[in-house]
Coordinates of N, CA and C in Angstrom, one line a residue:
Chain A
X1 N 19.0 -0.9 -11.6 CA 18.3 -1.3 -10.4 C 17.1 -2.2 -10.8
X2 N 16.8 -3.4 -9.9 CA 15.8 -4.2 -10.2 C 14.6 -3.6 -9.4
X3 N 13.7 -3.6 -10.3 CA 12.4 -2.8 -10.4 C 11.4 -3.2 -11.0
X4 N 10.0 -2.7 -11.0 CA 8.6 -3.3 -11.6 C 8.0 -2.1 -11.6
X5 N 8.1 -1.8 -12.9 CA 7.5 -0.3 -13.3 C 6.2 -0.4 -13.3
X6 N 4.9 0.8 -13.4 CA 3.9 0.3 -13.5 C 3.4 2.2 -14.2
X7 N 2.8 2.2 -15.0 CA 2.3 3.3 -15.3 C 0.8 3.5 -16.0
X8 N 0.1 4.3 -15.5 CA 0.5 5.5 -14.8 C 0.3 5.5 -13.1
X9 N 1.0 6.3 -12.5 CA 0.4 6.2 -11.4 C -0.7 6.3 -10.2
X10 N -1.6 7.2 -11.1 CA -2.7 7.9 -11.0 C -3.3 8.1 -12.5
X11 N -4.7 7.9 -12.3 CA -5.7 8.4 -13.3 C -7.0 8.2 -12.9
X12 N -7.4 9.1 -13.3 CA -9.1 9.5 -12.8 C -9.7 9.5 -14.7
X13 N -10.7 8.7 -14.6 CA -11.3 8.7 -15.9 C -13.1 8.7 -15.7
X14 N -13.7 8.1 -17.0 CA -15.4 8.0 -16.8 C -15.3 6.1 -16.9
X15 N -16.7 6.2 -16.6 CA -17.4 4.4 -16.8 C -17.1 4.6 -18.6
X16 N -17.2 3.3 -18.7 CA -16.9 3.0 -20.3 C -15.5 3.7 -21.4
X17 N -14.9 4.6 -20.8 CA -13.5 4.8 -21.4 C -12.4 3.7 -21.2
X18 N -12.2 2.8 -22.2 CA -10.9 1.7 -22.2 C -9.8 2.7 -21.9
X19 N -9.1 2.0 -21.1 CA -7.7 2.2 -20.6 C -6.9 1.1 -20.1
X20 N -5.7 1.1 -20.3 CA -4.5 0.4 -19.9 C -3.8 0.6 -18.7
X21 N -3.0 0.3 -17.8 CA -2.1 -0.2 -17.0 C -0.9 -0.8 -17.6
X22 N 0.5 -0.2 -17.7 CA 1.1 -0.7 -18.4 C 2.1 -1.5 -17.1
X23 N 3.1 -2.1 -17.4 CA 3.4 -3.5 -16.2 C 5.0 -3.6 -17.1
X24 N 6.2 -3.1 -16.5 CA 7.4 -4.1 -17.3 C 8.2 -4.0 -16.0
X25 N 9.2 -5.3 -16.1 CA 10.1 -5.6 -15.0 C 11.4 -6.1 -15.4
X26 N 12.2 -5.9 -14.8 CA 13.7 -5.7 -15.7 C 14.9 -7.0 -15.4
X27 N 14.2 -8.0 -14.1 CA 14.6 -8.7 -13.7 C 14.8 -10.4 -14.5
X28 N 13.9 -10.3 -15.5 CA 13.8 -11.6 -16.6 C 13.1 -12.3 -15.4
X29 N 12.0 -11.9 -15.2 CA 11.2 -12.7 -14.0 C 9.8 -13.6 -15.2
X30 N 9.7 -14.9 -14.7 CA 8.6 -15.4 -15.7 C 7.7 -15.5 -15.2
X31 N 7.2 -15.1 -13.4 CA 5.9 -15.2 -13.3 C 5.6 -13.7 -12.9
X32 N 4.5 -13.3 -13.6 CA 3.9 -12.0 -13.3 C 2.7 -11.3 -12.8
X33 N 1.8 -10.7 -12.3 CA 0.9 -10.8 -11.5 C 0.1 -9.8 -11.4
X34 N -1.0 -9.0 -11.3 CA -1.6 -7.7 -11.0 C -3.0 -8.1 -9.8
X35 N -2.7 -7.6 -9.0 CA -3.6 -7.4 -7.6 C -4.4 -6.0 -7.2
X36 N -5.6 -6.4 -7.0 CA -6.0 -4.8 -6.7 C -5.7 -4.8 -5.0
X37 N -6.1 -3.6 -4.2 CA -6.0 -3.8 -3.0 C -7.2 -2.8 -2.6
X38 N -8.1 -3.2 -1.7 CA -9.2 -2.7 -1.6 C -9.1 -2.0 0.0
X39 N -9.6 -1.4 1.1 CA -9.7 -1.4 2.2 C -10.1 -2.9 3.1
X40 N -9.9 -3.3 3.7 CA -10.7 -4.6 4.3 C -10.7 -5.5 3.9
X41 N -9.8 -6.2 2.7 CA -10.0 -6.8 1.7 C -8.4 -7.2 1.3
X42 N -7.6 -6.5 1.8 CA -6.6 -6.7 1.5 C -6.1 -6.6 -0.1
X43 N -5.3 -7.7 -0.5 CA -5.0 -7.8 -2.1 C -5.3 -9.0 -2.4
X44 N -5.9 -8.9 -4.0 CA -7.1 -9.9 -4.4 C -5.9 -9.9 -5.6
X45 N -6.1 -10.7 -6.1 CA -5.4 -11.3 -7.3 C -6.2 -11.1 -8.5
X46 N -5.7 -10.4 -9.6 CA -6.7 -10.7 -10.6 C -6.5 -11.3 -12.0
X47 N -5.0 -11.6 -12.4 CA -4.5 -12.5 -13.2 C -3.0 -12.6 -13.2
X48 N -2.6 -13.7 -13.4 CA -1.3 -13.8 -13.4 C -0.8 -14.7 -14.6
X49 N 0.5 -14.6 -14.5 CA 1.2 -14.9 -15.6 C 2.4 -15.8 -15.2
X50 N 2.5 -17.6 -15.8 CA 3.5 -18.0 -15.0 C 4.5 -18.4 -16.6
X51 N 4.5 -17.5 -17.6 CA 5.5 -17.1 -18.5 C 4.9 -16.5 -19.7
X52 N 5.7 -16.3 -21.2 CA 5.4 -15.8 -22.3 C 4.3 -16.6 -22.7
X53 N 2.8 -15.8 -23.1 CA 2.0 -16.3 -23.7 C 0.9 -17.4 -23.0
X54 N 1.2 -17.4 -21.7 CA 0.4 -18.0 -21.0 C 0.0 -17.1 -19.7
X55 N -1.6 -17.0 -20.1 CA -1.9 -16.2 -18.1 C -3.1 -17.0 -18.3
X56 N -3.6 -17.0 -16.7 CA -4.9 -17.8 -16.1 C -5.5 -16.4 -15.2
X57 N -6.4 -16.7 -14.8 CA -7.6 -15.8 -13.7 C -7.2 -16.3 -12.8
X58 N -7.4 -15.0 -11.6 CA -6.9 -15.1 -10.5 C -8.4 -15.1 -9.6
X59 N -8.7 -14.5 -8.2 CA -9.3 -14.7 -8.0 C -11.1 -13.8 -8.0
X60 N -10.6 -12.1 -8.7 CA -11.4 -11.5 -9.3 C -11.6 -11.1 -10.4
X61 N -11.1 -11.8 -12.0 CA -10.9 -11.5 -12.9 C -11.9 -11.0 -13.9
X62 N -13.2 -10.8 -13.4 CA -14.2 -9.9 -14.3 C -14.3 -8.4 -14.9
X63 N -14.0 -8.0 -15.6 CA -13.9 -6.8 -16.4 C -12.8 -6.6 -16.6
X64 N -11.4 -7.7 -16.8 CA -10.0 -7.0 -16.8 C -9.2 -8.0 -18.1
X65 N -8.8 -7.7 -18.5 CA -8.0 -8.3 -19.7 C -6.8 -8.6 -19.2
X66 N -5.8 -9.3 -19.8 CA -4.5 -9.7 -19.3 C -3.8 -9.6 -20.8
X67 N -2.2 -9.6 -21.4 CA -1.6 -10.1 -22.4 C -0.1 -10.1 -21.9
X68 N 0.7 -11.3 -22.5 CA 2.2 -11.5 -22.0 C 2.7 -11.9 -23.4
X69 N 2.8 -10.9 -24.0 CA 3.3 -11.1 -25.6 C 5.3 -10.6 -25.4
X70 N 5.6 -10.3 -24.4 CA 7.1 -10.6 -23.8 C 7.3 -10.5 -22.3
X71 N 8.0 -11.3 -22.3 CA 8.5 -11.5 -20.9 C 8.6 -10.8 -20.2
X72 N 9.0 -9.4 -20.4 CA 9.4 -7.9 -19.2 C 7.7 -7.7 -19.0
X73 N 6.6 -7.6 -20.0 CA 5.1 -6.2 -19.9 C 4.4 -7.4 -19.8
X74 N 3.5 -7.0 -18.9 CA 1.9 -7.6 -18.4 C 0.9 -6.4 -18.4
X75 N 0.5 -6.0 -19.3 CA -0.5 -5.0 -19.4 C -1.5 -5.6 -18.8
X76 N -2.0 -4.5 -17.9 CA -3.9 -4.6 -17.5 C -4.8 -3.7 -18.4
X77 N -5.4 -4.4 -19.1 CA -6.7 -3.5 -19.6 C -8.1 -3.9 -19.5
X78 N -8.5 -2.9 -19.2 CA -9.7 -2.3 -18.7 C -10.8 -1.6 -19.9
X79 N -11.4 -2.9 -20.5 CA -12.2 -2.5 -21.4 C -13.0 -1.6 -21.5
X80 N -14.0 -1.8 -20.6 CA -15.1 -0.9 -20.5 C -15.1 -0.6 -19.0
X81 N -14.3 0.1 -18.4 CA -14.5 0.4 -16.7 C -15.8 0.9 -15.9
X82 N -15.5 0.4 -14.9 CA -17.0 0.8 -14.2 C -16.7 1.4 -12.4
X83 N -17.5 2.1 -11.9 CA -17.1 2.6 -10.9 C -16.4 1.4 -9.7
X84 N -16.8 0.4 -9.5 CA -16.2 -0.7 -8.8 C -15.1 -1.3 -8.9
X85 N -14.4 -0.8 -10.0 CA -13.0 -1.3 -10.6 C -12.4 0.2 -10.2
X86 N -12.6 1.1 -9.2 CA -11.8 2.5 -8.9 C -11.4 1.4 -7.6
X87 N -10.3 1.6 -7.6 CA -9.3 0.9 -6.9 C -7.6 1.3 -6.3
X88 N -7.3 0.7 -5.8 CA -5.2 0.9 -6.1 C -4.7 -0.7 -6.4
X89 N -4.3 -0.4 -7.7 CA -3.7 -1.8 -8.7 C -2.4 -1.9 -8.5
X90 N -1.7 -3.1 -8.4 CA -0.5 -3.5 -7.9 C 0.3 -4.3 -9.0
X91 N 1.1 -4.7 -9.7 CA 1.8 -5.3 -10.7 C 3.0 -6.2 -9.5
X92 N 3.3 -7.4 -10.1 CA 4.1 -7.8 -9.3 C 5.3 -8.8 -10.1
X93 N 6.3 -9.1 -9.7 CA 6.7 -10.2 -10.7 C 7.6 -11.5 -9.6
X94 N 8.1 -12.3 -10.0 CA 8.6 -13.3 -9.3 C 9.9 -14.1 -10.2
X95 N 10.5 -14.7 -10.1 CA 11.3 -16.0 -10.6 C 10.3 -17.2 -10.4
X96 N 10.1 -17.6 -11.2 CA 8.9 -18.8 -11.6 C 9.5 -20.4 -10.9
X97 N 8.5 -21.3 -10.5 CA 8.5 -22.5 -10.4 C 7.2 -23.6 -9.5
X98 N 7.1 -24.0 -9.9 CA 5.7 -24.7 -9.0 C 6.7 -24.7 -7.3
X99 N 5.7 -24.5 -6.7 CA 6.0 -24.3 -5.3 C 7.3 -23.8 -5.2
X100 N 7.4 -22.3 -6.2 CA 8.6 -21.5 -5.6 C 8.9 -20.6 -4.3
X101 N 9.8 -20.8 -3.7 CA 10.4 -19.8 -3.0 C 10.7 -18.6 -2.7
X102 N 10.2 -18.1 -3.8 CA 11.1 -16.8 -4.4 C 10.0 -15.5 -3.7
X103 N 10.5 -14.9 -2.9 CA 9.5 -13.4 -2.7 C 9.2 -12.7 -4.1
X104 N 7.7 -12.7 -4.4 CA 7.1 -11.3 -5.6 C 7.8 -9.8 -5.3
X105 N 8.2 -9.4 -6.7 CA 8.8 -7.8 -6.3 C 7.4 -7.3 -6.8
X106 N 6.8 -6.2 -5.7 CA 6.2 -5.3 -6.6 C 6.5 -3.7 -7.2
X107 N 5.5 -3.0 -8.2 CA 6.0 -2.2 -8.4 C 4.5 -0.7 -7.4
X108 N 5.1 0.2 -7.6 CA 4.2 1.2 -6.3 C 3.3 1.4 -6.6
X109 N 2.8 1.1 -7.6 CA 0.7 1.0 -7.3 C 0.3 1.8 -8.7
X110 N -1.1 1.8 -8.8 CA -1.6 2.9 -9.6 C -2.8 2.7 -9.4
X111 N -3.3 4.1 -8.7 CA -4.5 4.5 -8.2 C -5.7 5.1 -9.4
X112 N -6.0 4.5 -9.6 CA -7.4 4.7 -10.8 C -8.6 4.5 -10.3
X113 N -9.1 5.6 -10.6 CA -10.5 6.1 -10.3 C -11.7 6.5 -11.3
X114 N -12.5 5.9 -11.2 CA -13.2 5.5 -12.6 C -14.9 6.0 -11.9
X115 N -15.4 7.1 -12.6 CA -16.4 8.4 -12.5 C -17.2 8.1 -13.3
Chain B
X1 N -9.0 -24.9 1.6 CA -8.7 -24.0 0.7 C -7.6 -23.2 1.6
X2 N -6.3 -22.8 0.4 CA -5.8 -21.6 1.7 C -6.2 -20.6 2.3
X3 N -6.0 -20.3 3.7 CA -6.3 -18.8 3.9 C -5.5 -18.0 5.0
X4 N -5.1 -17.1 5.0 CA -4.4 -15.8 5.8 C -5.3 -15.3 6.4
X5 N -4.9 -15.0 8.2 CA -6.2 -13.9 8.8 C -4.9 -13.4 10.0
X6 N -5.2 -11.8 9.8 CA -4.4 -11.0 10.8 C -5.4 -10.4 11.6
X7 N -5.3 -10.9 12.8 CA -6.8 -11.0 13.4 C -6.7 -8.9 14.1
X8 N -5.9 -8.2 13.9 CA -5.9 -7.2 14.6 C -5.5 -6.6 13.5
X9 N -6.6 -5.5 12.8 CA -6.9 -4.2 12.1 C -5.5 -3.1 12.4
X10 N -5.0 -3.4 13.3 CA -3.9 -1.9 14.0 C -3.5 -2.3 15.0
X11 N -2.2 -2.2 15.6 CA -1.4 -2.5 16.5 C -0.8 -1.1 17.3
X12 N -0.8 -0.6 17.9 CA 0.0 0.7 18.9 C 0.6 0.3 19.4
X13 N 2.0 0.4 19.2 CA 3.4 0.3 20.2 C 4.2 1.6 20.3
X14 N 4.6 2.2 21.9 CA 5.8 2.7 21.8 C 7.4 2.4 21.5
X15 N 7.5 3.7 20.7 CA 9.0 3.3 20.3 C 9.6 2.9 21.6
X16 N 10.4 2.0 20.9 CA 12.0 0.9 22.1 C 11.2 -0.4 22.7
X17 N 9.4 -0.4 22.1 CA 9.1 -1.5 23.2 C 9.1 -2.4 21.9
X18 N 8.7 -4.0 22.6 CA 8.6 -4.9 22.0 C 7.7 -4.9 20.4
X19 N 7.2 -5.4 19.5 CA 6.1 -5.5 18.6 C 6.2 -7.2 18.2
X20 N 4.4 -6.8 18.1 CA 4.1 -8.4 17.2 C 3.1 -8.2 16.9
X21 N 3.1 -8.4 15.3 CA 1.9 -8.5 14.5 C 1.7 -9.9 14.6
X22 N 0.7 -10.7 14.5 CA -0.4 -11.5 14.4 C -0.6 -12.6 13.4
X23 N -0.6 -13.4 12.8 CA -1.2 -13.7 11.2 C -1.2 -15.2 11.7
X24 N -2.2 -15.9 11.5 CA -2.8 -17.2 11.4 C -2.4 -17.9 10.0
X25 N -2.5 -19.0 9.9 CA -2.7 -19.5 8.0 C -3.7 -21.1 8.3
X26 N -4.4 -21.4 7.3 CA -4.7 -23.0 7.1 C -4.6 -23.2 5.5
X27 N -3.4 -24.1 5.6 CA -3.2 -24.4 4.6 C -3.0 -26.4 4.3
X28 N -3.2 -26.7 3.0 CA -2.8 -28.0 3.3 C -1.4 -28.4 2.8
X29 N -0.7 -29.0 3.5 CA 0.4 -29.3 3.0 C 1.4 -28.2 3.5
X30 N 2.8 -28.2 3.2 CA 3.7 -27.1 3.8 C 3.7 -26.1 3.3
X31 N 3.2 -25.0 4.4 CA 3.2 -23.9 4.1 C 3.9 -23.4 3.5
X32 N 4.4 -22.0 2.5 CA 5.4 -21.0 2.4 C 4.5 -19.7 2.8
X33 N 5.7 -19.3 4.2 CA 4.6 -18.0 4.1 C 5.3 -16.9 4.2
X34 N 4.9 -15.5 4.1 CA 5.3 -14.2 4.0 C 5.1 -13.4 5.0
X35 N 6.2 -12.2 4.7 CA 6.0 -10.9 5.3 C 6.1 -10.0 4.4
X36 N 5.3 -9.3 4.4 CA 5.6 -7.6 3.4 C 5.1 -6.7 4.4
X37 N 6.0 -5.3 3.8 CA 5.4 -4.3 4.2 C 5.4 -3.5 3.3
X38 N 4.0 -2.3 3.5 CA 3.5 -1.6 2.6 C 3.7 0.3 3.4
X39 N 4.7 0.9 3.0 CA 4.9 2.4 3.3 C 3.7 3.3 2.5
X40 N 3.4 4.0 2.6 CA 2.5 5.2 2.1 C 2.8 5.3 0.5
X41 N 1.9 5.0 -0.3 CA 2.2 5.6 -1.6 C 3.4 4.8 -2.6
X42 N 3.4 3.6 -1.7 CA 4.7 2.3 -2.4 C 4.3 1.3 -2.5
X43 N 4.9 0.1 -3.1 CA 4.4 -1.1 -3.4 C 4.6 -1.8 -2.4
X44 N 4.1 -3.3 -2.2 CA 4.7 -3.9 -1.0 C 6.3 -4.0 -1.0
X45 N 6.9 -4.2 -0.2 CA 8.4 -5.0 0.1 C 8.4 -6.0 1.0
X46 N 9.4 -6.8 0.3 CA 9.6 -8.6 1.2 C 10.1 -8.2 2.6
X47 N 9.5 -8.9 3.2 CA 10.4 -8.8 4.5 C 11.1 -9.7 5.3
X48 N 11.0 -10.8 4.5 CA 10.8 -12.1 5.5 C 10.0 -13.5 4.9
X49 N 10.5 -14.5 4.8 CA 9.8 -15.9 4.4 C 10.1 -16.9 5.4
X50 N 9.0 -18.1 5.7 CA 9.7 -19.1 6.2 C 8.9 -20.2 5.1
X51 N 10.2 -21.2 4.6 CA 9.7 -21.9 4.1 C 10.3 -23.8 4.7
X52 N 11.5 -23.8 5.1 CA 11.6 -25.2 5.7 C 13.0 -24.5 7.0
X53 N 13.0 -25.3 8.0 CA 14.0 -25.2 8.6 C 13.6 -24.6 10.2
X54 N 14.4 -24.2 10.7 CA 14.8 -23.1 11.8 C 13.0 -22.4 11.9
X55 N 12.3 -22.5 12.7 CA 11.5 -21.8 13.3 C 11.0 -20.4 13.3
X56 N 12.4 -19.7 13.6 CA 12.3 -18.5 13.7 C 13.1 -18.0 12.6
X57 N 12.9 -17.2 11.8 CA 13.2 -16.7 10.4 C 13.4 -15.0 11.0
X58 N 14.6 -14.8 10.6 CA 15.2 -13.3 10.1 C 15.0 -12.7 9.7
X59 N 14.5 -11.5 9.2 CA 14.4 -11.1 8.2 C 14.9 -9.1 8.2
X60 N 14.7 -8.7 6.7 CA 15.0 -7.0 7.0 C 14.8 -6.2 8.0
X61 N 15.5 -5.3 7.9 CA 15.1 -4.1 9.2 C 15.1 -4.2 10.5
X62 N 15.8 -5.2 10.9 CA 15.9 -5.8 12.2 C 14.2 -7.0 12.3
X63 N 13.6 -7.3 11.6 CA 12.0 -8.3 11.9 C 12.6 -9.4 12.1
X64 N 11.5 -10.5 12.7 CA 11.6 -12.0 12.6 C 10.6 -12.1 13.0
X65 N 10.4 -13.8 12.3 CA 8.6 -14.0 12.6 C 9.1 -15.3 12.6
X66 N 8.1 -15.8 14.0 CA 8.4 -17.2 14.5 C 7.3 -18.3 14.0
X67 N 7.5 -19.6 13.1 CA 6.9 -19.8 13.1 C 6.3 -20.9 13.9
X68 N 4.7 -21.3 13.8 CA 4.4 -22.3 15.6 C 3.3 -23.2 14.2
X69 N 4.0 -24.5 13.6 CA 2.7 -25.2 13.3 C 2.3 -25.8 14.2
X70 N 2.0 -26.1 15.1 CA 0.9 -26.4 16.0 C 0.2 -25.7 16.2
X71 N 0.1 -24.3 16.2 CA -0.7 -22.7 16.3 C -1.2 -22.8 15.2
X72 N -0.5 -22.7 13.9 CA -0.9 -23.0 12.5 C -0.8 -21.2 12.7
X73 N 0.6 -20.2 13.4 CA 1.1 -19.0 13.4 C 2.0 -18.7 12.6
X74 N 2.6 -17.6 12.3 CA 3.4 -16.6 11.6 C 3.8 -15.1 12.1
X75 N 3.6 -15.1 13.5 CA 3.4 -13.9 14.2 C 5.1 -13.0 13.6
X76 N 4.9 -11.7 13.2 CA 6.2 -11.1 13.1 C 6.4 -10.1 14.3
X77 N 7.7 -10.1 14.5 CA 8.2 -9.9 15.9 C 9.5 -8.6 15.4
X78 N 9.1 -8.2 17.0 CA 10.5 -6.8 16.2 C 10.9 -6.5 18.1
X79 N 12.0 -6.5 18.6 CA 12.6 -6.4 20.0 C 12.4 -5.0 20.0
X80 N 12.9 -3.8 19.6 CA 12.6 -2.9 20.0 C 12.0 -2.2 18.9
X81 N 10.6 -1.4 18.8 CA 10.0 -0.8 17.5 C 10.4 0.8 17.5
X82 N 10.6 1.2 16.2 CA 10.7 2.3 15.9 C 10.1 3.6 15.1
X83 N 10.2 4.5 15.0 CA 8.6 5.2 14.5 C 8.5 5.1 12.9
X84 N 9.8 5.0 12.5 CA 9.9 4.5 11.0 C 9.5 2.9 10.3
X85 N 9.2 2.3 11.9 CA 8.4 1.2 11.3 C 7.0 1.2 10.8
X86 N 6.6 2.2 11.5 CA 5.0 2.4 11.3 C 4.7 2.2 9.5
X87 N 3.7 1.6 9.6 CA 3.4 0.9 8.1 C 2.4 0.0 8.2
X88 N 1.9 -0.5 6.9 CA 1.1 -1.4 6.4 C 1.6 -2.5 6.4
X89 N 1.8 -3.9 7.4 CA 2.1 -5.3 7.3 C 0.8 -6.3 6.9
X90 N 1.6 -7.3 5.8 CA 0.7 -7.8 5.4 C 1.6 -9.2 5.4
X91 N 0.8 -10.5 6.2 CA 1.5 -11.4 5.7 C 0.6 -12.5 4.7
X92 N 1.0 -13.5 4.5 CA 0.6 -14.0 2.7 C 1.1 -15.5 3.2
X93 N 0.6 -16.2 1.9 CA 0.5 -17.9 1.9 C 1.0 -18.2 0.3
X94 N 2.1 -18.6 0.1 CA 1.6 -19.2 -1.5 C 1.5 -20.4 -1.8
X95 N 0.6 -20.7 -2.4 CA -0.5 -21.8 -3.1 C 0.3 -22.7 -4.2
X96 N -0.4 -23.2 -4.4 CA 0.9 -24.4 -5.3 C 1.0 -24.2 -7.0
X97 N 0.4 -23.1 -7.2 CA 0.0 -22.3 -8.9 C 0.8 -21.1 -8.0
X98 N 1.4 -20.8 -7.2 CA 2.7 -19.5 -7.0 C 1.3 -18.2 -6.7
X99 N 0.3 -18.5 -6.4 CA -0.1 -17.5 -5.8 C -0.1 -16.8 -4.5
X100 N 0.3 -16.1 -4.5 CA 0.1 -15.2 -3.1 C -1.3 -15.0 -2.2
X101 N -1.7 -15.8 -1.5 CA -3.1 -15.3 -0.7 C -2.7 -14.1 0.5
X102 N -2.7 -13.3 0.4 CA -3.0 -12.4 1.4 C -3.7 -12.3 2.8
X103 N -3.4 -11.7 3.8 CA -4.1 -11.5 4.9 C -4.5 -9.6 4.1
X104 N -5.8 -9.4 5.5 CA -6.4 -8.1 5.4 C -5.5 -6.7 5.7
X105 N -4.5 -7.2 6.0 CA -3.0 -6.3 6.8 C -3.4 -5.8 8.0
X106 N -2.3 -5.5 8.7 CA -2.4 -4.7 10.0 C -1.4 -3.3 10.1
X107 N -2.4 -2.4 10.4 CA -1.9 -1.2 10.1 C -1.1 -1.0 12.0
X108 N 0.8 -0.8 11.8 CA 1.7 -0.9 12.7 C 1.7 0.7 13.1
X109 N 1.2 1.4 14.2 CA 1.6 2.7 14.7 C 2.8 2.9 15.7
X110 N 3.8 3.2 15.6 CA 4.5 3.2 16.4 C 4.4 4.6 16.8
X111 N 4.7 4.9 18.4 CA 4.4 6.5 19.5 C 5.7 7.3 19.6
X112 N 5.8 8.0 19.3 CA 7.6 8.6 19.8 C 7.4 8.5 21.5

C-alpha cells in the first residue's frame, strides 16, 4: 500500500531534549515536505525536499533541522525544542517537477508536545 | 506573492442538502489549486485539483469544485452532503518551487 509513514505519533517531552520525527514513503516520491499545522494558521511549511541531498527552508524553518540522505526518510529534528514548536507535524511526499501536478500524499500527523 | 483564504471558519449543512466551501486564491500566473480533506486524527487526503481545462473538476467522494478566474475562486461543491462528510477542508495553491500554500481550512458539519 502507498503510504507516508511518520513516527512517532505522539510524544510529550521537556524544552531542550533533542528529538527526532522520523518521515519514510514507499512510493519512490523525490519531493518531500514537513508542515506543522497550528489552529488559525492552517499548515505552514517548514522544509522540503525536491530530491536526494538537496532540501531548502520553507516558510518557518527556525529551530528544525532537515536531512535526505535517501530517497524514502526526511527526518525532522528538533534540536533543542521549546514550548512553541508543541504542535501537530505533517510529513508529506509528492512525484517531483517544477510546476508539477501531482497531489502531496501525506502521512497522519505526530502530535508533540514540548513542556 | 501567493495566497489562499477560506473566508468561513465552519460551514453547517443538513444532510441531503446542497454544500459549498469557499476558497479564494491570488496568484501570478496559472494557478494549480487544491482540495484536501482532513478526518480526525489523519493526515490530509487529495480530493480534487484543477490545473488546465474544463472549469469544473470532479473529484473523490462524490466533490467538485468550480473553478471562476474572474472571481480568482475554487469554491468546492457537493449536491447532496452527508454526515460522513463532516471534516476539516483545506484548499491550497502550488507555487512554482512545488510548494503547497494552504488556506486556514474550514471546518464542514454536516446535521443528520
Amino acid at each position: 500500500e502507498a503510504q507516508v509513514t511518520q513516527n512517532p505519533r505522539y510524544l510529550i517531552t521537556v524544552t531542550g531534549k533533542k528529538l527526532t520525527v522520523t518521515c519514510s514513503q514507499n512510493m519512490n516520491h523525490e519531493y518531500m515536505s514537513w508542515y506543522r499545522q497550528d489552529p488559525g494558521l492552517g499548515l505552514r511549511q517548514i522544509y522540503y525536499s525536491m530530491n536526494v541531498e538537496v532540501t531548502d527552508k520553507g516558510d518557518v524553518p527556525e529551530g528544525y533541522k532537515v536531512s535526505r540522505k535517501e530517497k524514502r526518510n526526511f527526518p525532522l529534528i528538533l534540536e533543542s525544542p521549546s514550548p512553541n514548536q508543541t504542535s501537530l507535524y505533517f510529513c508529506a511526499s509528492s512525484r517531483q517537477g517544477l510546476n508539477s501536478n501531482q497531489p502531496q500524499h501525506f502521512g497522519d500527523g505526530t502530535r508533540l508536545s514540548i513542556l | 506573492a501567493q495566497s489562499v483564504a477560506q473566508p468561513e471558519d465552519q460551514v453547517n449543512v443538513a444532510e441531503g442538502n446542497p454544500l459549498t466551501v469557499k476558497c479564494t486564491y491570488s496568484v501570478s500566473g496559472n494557478p494549480y489549486l487544491f482540495w484536501y480533506v482532513q478526518y480526525p486524527n489523519r493526515g490530509l487526503q487529495f480530493l480534487l485539483k484543477y490545473i488546465t481545462g474544463d472549469n469544473l473538476v470532479k473529484g473523490s467522494y462524490g466533490f467538485e469544485a468550480e473553478f471562476n478566474k474572474s472571481q480568482t475562486s475554487f469554491h468546492l461543491k457537493k449536491p447532496s452532503a452527508l454526515v460522513s462528510d463532516s471534516a476539516l477542508y483545506f484548499c491550497a495553491v502550488r507555487d512554482y518551487v512545488d510548494k503547497l500554500i494552504f488556506g486556514t481550512g474550514t471546518r464542514l458539519q454536516v446535521f443528520p
